[in-house]
Short mmCIF file of N, CA and C in Angstrom, two decimals:
data_model
loop_
_atom_site.label_atom_id
_atom_site.label_comp_id
_atom_site.label_asym_id
_atom_site.label_seq_id
_atom_site.Cartn_x
_atom_site.Cartn_y
_atom_site.Cartn_z
N ILE A 1 3.69 -36.43 2.74
CA ILE A 1 4.69 -36.08 3.73
C ILE A 1 4.60 -37.10 4.86
N SER A 2 5.71 -37.70 5.16
CA SER A 2 5.75 -38.68 6.25
C SER A 2 5.90 -37.96 7.59
N ASN A 3 5.14 -38.41 8.58
CA ASN A 3 5.28 -37.80 9.90
C ASN A 3 6.50 -38.35 10.65
N VAL A 4 7.21 -39.27 10.04
CA VAL A 4 8.44 -39.82 10.63
C VAL A 4 9.66 -39.00 10.20
N THR A 5 9.65 -38.54 8.95
CA THR A 5 10.79 -37.80 8.40
C THR A 5 10.50 -36.32 8.18
N ALA A 6 9.23 -35.94 8.19
CA ALA A 6 8.81 -34.57 7.87
C ALA A 6 9.31 -34.18 6.49
N ASN A 7 9.21 -35.13 5.58
CA ASN A 7 9.65 -34.90 4.21
C ASN A 7 8.76 -35.69 3.27
N TYR A 8 8.86 -35.36 1.99
CA TYR A 8 8.06 -36.05 0.99
C TYR A 8 8.53 -37.49 0.81
N VAL A 9 7.58 -38.37 0.60
CA VAL A 9 7.87 -39.78 0.36
C VAL A 9 7.48 -40.05 -1.08
N LYS A 10 8.41 -40.62 -1.86
CA LYS A 10 8.19 -40.70 -3.30
C LYS A 10 8.09 -42.11 -3.86
N THR A 11 8.73 -43.06 -3.22
CA THR A 11 8.75 -44.41 -3.79
C THR A 11 7.99 -45.37 -2.88
N PRO A 12 7.53 -46.49 -3.43
CA PRO A 12 6.87 -47.50 -2.60
C PRO A 12 7.76 -47.98 -1.45
N GLU A 13 9.05 -48.07 -1.70
CA GLU A 13 9.98 -48.51 -0.66
C GLU A 13 10.04 -47.50 0.49
N GLU A 14 10.08 -46.21 0.14
CA GLU A 14 10.09 -45.17 1.17
C GLU A 14 8.79 -45.19 1.98
N ILE A 15 7.68 -45.38 1.30
CA ILE A 15 6.38 -45.44 1.98
C ILE A 15 6.37 -46.61 2.96
N ARG A 16 6.79 -47.76 2.50
CA ARG A 16 6.82 -48.96 3.35
C ARG A 16 7.72 -48.73 4.57
N ASP A 17 8.90 -48.19 4.35
CA ASP A 17 9.84 -47.93 5.44
C ASP A 17 9.25 -46.96 6.46
N CYS A 18 8.66 -45.88 5.97
CA CYS A 18 8.10 -44.88 6.89
C CYS A 18 6.91 -45.44 7.67
N LEU A 19 6.09 -46.25 7.03
CA LEU A 19 4.96 -46.85 7.75
C LEU A 19 5.44 -47.79 8.85
N GLU A 20 6.50 -48.54 8.58
CA GLU A 20 7.06 -49.42 9.61
C GLU A 20 7.65 -48.61 10.76
N ARG A 21 8.38 -47.56 10.44
CA ARG A 21 9.03 -46.73 11.46
C ARG A 21 8.02 -45.90 12.26
N GLN A 22 6.87 -45.63 11.66
CA GLN A 22 5.86 -44.79 12.30
C GLN A 22 5.41 -45.36 13.64
N VAL A 23 5.43 -46.67 13.76
CA VAL A 23 4.96 -47.33 14.99
C VAL A 23 5.87 -47.01 16.18
N ILE A 24 7.16 -46.81 15.94
CA ILE A 24 8.11 -46.63 17.04
C ILE A 24 8.81 -45.27 17.04
N SER A 25 8.43 -44.39 16.13
CA SER A 25 9.13 -43.11 16.00
C SER A 25 8.26 -41.95 16.49
N PRO A 26 8.91 -40.88 16.93
CA PRO A 26 8.13 -39.69 17.30
C PRO A 26 7.49 -39.07 16.06
N VAL A 27 6.37 -38.41 16.26
CA VAL A 27 5.66 -37.75 15.17
C VAL A 27 6.26 -36.35 14.98
N LEU A 28 6.71 -36.07 13.78
CA LEU A 28 7.29 -34.76 13.45
C LEU A 28 6.21 -33.88 12.81
N TRP A 29 5.12 -33.70 13.53
CA TRP A 29 3.96 -33.01 13.00
C TRP A 29 4.27 -31.55 12.69
N GLU A 30 4.88 -30.84 13.63
CA GLU A 30 5.18 -29.43 13.42
C GLU A 30 6.13 -29.25 12.24
N ASP A 31 7.14 -30.08 12.15
CA ASP A 31 8.08 -30.00 11.02
C ASP A 31 7.36 -30.27 9.70
N SER A 32 6.42 -31.21 9.70
CA SER A 32 5.65 -31.52 8.50
C SER A 32 4.80 -30.33 8.08
N ILE A 33 4.16 -29.69 9.04
CA ILE A 33 3.34 -28.51 8.76
C ILE A 33 4.21 -27.37 8.23
N ARG A 34 5.36 -27.16 8.85
CA ARG A 34 6.25 -26.08 8.39
C ARG A 34 6.72 -26.32 6.95
N LEU A 35 6.96 -27.58 6.58
CA LEU A 35 7.34 -27.89 5.20
C LEU A 35 6.19 -27.56 4.26
N MET A 36 4.97 -27.90 4.65
CA MET A 36 3.82 -27.60 3.81
C MET A 36 3.66 -26.08 3.63
N ILE A 37 3.85 -25.32 4.69
CA ILE A 37 3.76 -23.86 4.61
C ILE A 37 4.86 -23.32 3.71
N LYS A 38 6.07 -23.81 3.89
CA LYS A 38 7.20 -23.37 3.06
C LYS A 38 6.92 -23.62 1.58
N ASP A 39 6.23 -24.71 1.29
CA ASP A 39 5.94 -25.07 -0.10
C ASP A 39 4.65 -24.46 -0.62
N GLY A 40 4.02 -23.58 0.17
CA GLY A 40 2.90 -22.80 -0.35
C GLY A 40 1.50 -23.19 0.09
N THR A 41 1.37 -24.15 0.99
CA THR A 41 0.03 -24.51 1.46
C THR A 41 -0.53 -23.35 2.29
N THR A 42 -1.76 -22.94 1.97
CA THR A 42 -2.38 -21.83 2.69
C THR A 42 -3.65 -22.23 3.42
N LYS A 43 -4.23 -23.38 3.09
CA LYS A 43 -5.46 -23.84 3.73
C LYS A 43 -5.23 -25.23 4.31
N PHE A 44 -5.72 -25.42 5.53
CA PHE A 44 -5.60 -26.70 6.21
C PHE A 44 -6.97 -27.13 6.71
N TYR A 45 -7.21 -28.43 6.73
CA TYR A 45 -8.49 -28.98 7.16
C TYR A 45 -8.25 -30.05 8.22
N GLU A 46 -8.94 -29.92 9.34
CA GLU A 46 -8.91 -30.96 10.37
C GLU A 46 -10.26 -31.65 10.33
N ILE A 47 -10.25 -32.94 10.11
CA ILE A 47 -11.48 -33.71 9.99
C ILE A 47 -11.56 -34.68 11.16
N GLY A 48 -12.63 -34.58 11.92
CA GLY A 48 -12.82 -35.44 13.08
C GLY A 48 -13.14 -34.61 14.30
N PRO A 49 -13.48 -35.27 15.39
CA PRO A 49 -13.86 -34.54 16.60
C PRO A 49 -12.67 -33.80 17.22
N GLY A 50 -12.97 -32.68 17.82
CA GLY A 50 -11.93 -31.90 18.50
C GLY A 50 -11.26 -30.90 17.59
N LYS A 51 -10.48 -30.02 18.22
CA LYS A 51 -9.79 -28.96 17.48
C LYS A 51 -8.33 -28.84 17.93
N ILE A 52 -7.76 -29.93 18.39
CA ILE A 52 -6.39 -29.90 18.89
C ILE A 52 -5.41 -29.50 17.79
N LEU A 53 -5.49 -30.17 16.65
CA LEU A 53 -4.54 -29.88 15.56
C LEU A 53 -4.76 -28.48 15.00
N THR A 54 -6.02 -28.04 14.96
CA THR A 54 -6.32 -26.68 14.51
C THR A 54 -5.62 -25.68 15.41
N GLY A 55 -5.70 -25.87 16.72
CA GLY A 55 -5.04 -24.97 17.66
C GLY A 55 -3.53 -24.99 17.52
N LEU A 56 -2.96 -26.17 17.34
CA LEU A 56 -1.51 -26.28 17.17
C LEU A 56 -1.06 -25.58 15.89
N LEU A 57 -1.83 -25.75 14.83
CA LEU A 57 -1.46 -25.12 13.57
C LEU A 57 -1.53 -23.60 13.69
N GLN A 58 -2.53 -23.08 14.37
CA GLN A 58 -2.64 -21.63 14.53
C GLN A 58 -1.51 -21.07 15.37
N ARG A 59 -0.94 -21.87 16.27
CA ARG A 59 0.24 -21.43 17.02
C ARG A 59 1.46 -21.33 16.12
N ILE A 60 1.54 -22.21 15.12
CA ILE A 60 2.67 -22.21 14.20
C ILE A 60 2.59 -21.01 13.26
N ASP A 61 1.38 -20.76 12.71
CA ASP A 61 1.22 -19.66 11.75
C ASP A 61 -0.23 -19.20 11.75
N LYS A 62 -0.48 -18.06 12.35
CA LYS A 62 -1.84 -17.53 12.46
C LYS A 62 -2.39 -17.02 11.14
N THR A 63 -1.56 -16.87 10.14
CA THR A 63 -2.03 -16.32 8.86
C THR A 63 -2.67 -17.37 7.96
N LYS A 64 -2.56 -18.64 8.30
CA LYS A 64 -3.11 -19.71 7.46
C LYS A 64 -4.57 -19.96 7.79
N GLU A 65 -5.34 -20.31 6.77
CA GLU A 65 -6.74 -20.65 6.96
C GLU A 65 -6.83 -22.09 7.47
N VAL A 66 -7.58 -22.27 8.56
CA VAL A 66 -7.74 -23.61 9.13
C VAL A 66 -9.24 -23.87 9.31
N TYR A 67 -9.69 -24.99 8.76
CA TYR A 67 -11.10 -25.37 8.84
C TYR A 67 -11.21 -26.67 9.61
N ASN A 68 -12.22 -26.72 10.47
CA ASN A 68 -12.43 -27.91 11.28
C ASN A 68 -13.80 -28.49 10.98
N TYR A 69 -13.84 -29.78 10.67
CA TYR A 69 -15.09 -30.48 10.38
C TYR A 69 -15.18 -31.69 11.29
N GLY A 70 -16.34 -31.88 11.87
CA GLY A 70 -16.53 -33.08 12.66
C GLY A 70 -17.06 -32.85 14.05
N ASN A 71 -17.24 -31.62 14.45
CA ASN A 71 -17.80 -31.34 15.78
C ASN A 71 -19.30 -31.24 15.70
#
């Protein structure tokens, strides 16, 4: 899922385009997470220091399992 389009990226050309646009485009993180939830994702993992994304995800949907590694 591209954070530029909040949609699945399927071809090398789409990947290249999204990576280029990522530098100057807003991050559609919440839309990307909502797509993952809609498609059945029930567990999320945040890897690295801090729990910012874990907190944001819990605001979107408290019923999902969120694991944080790196503290």
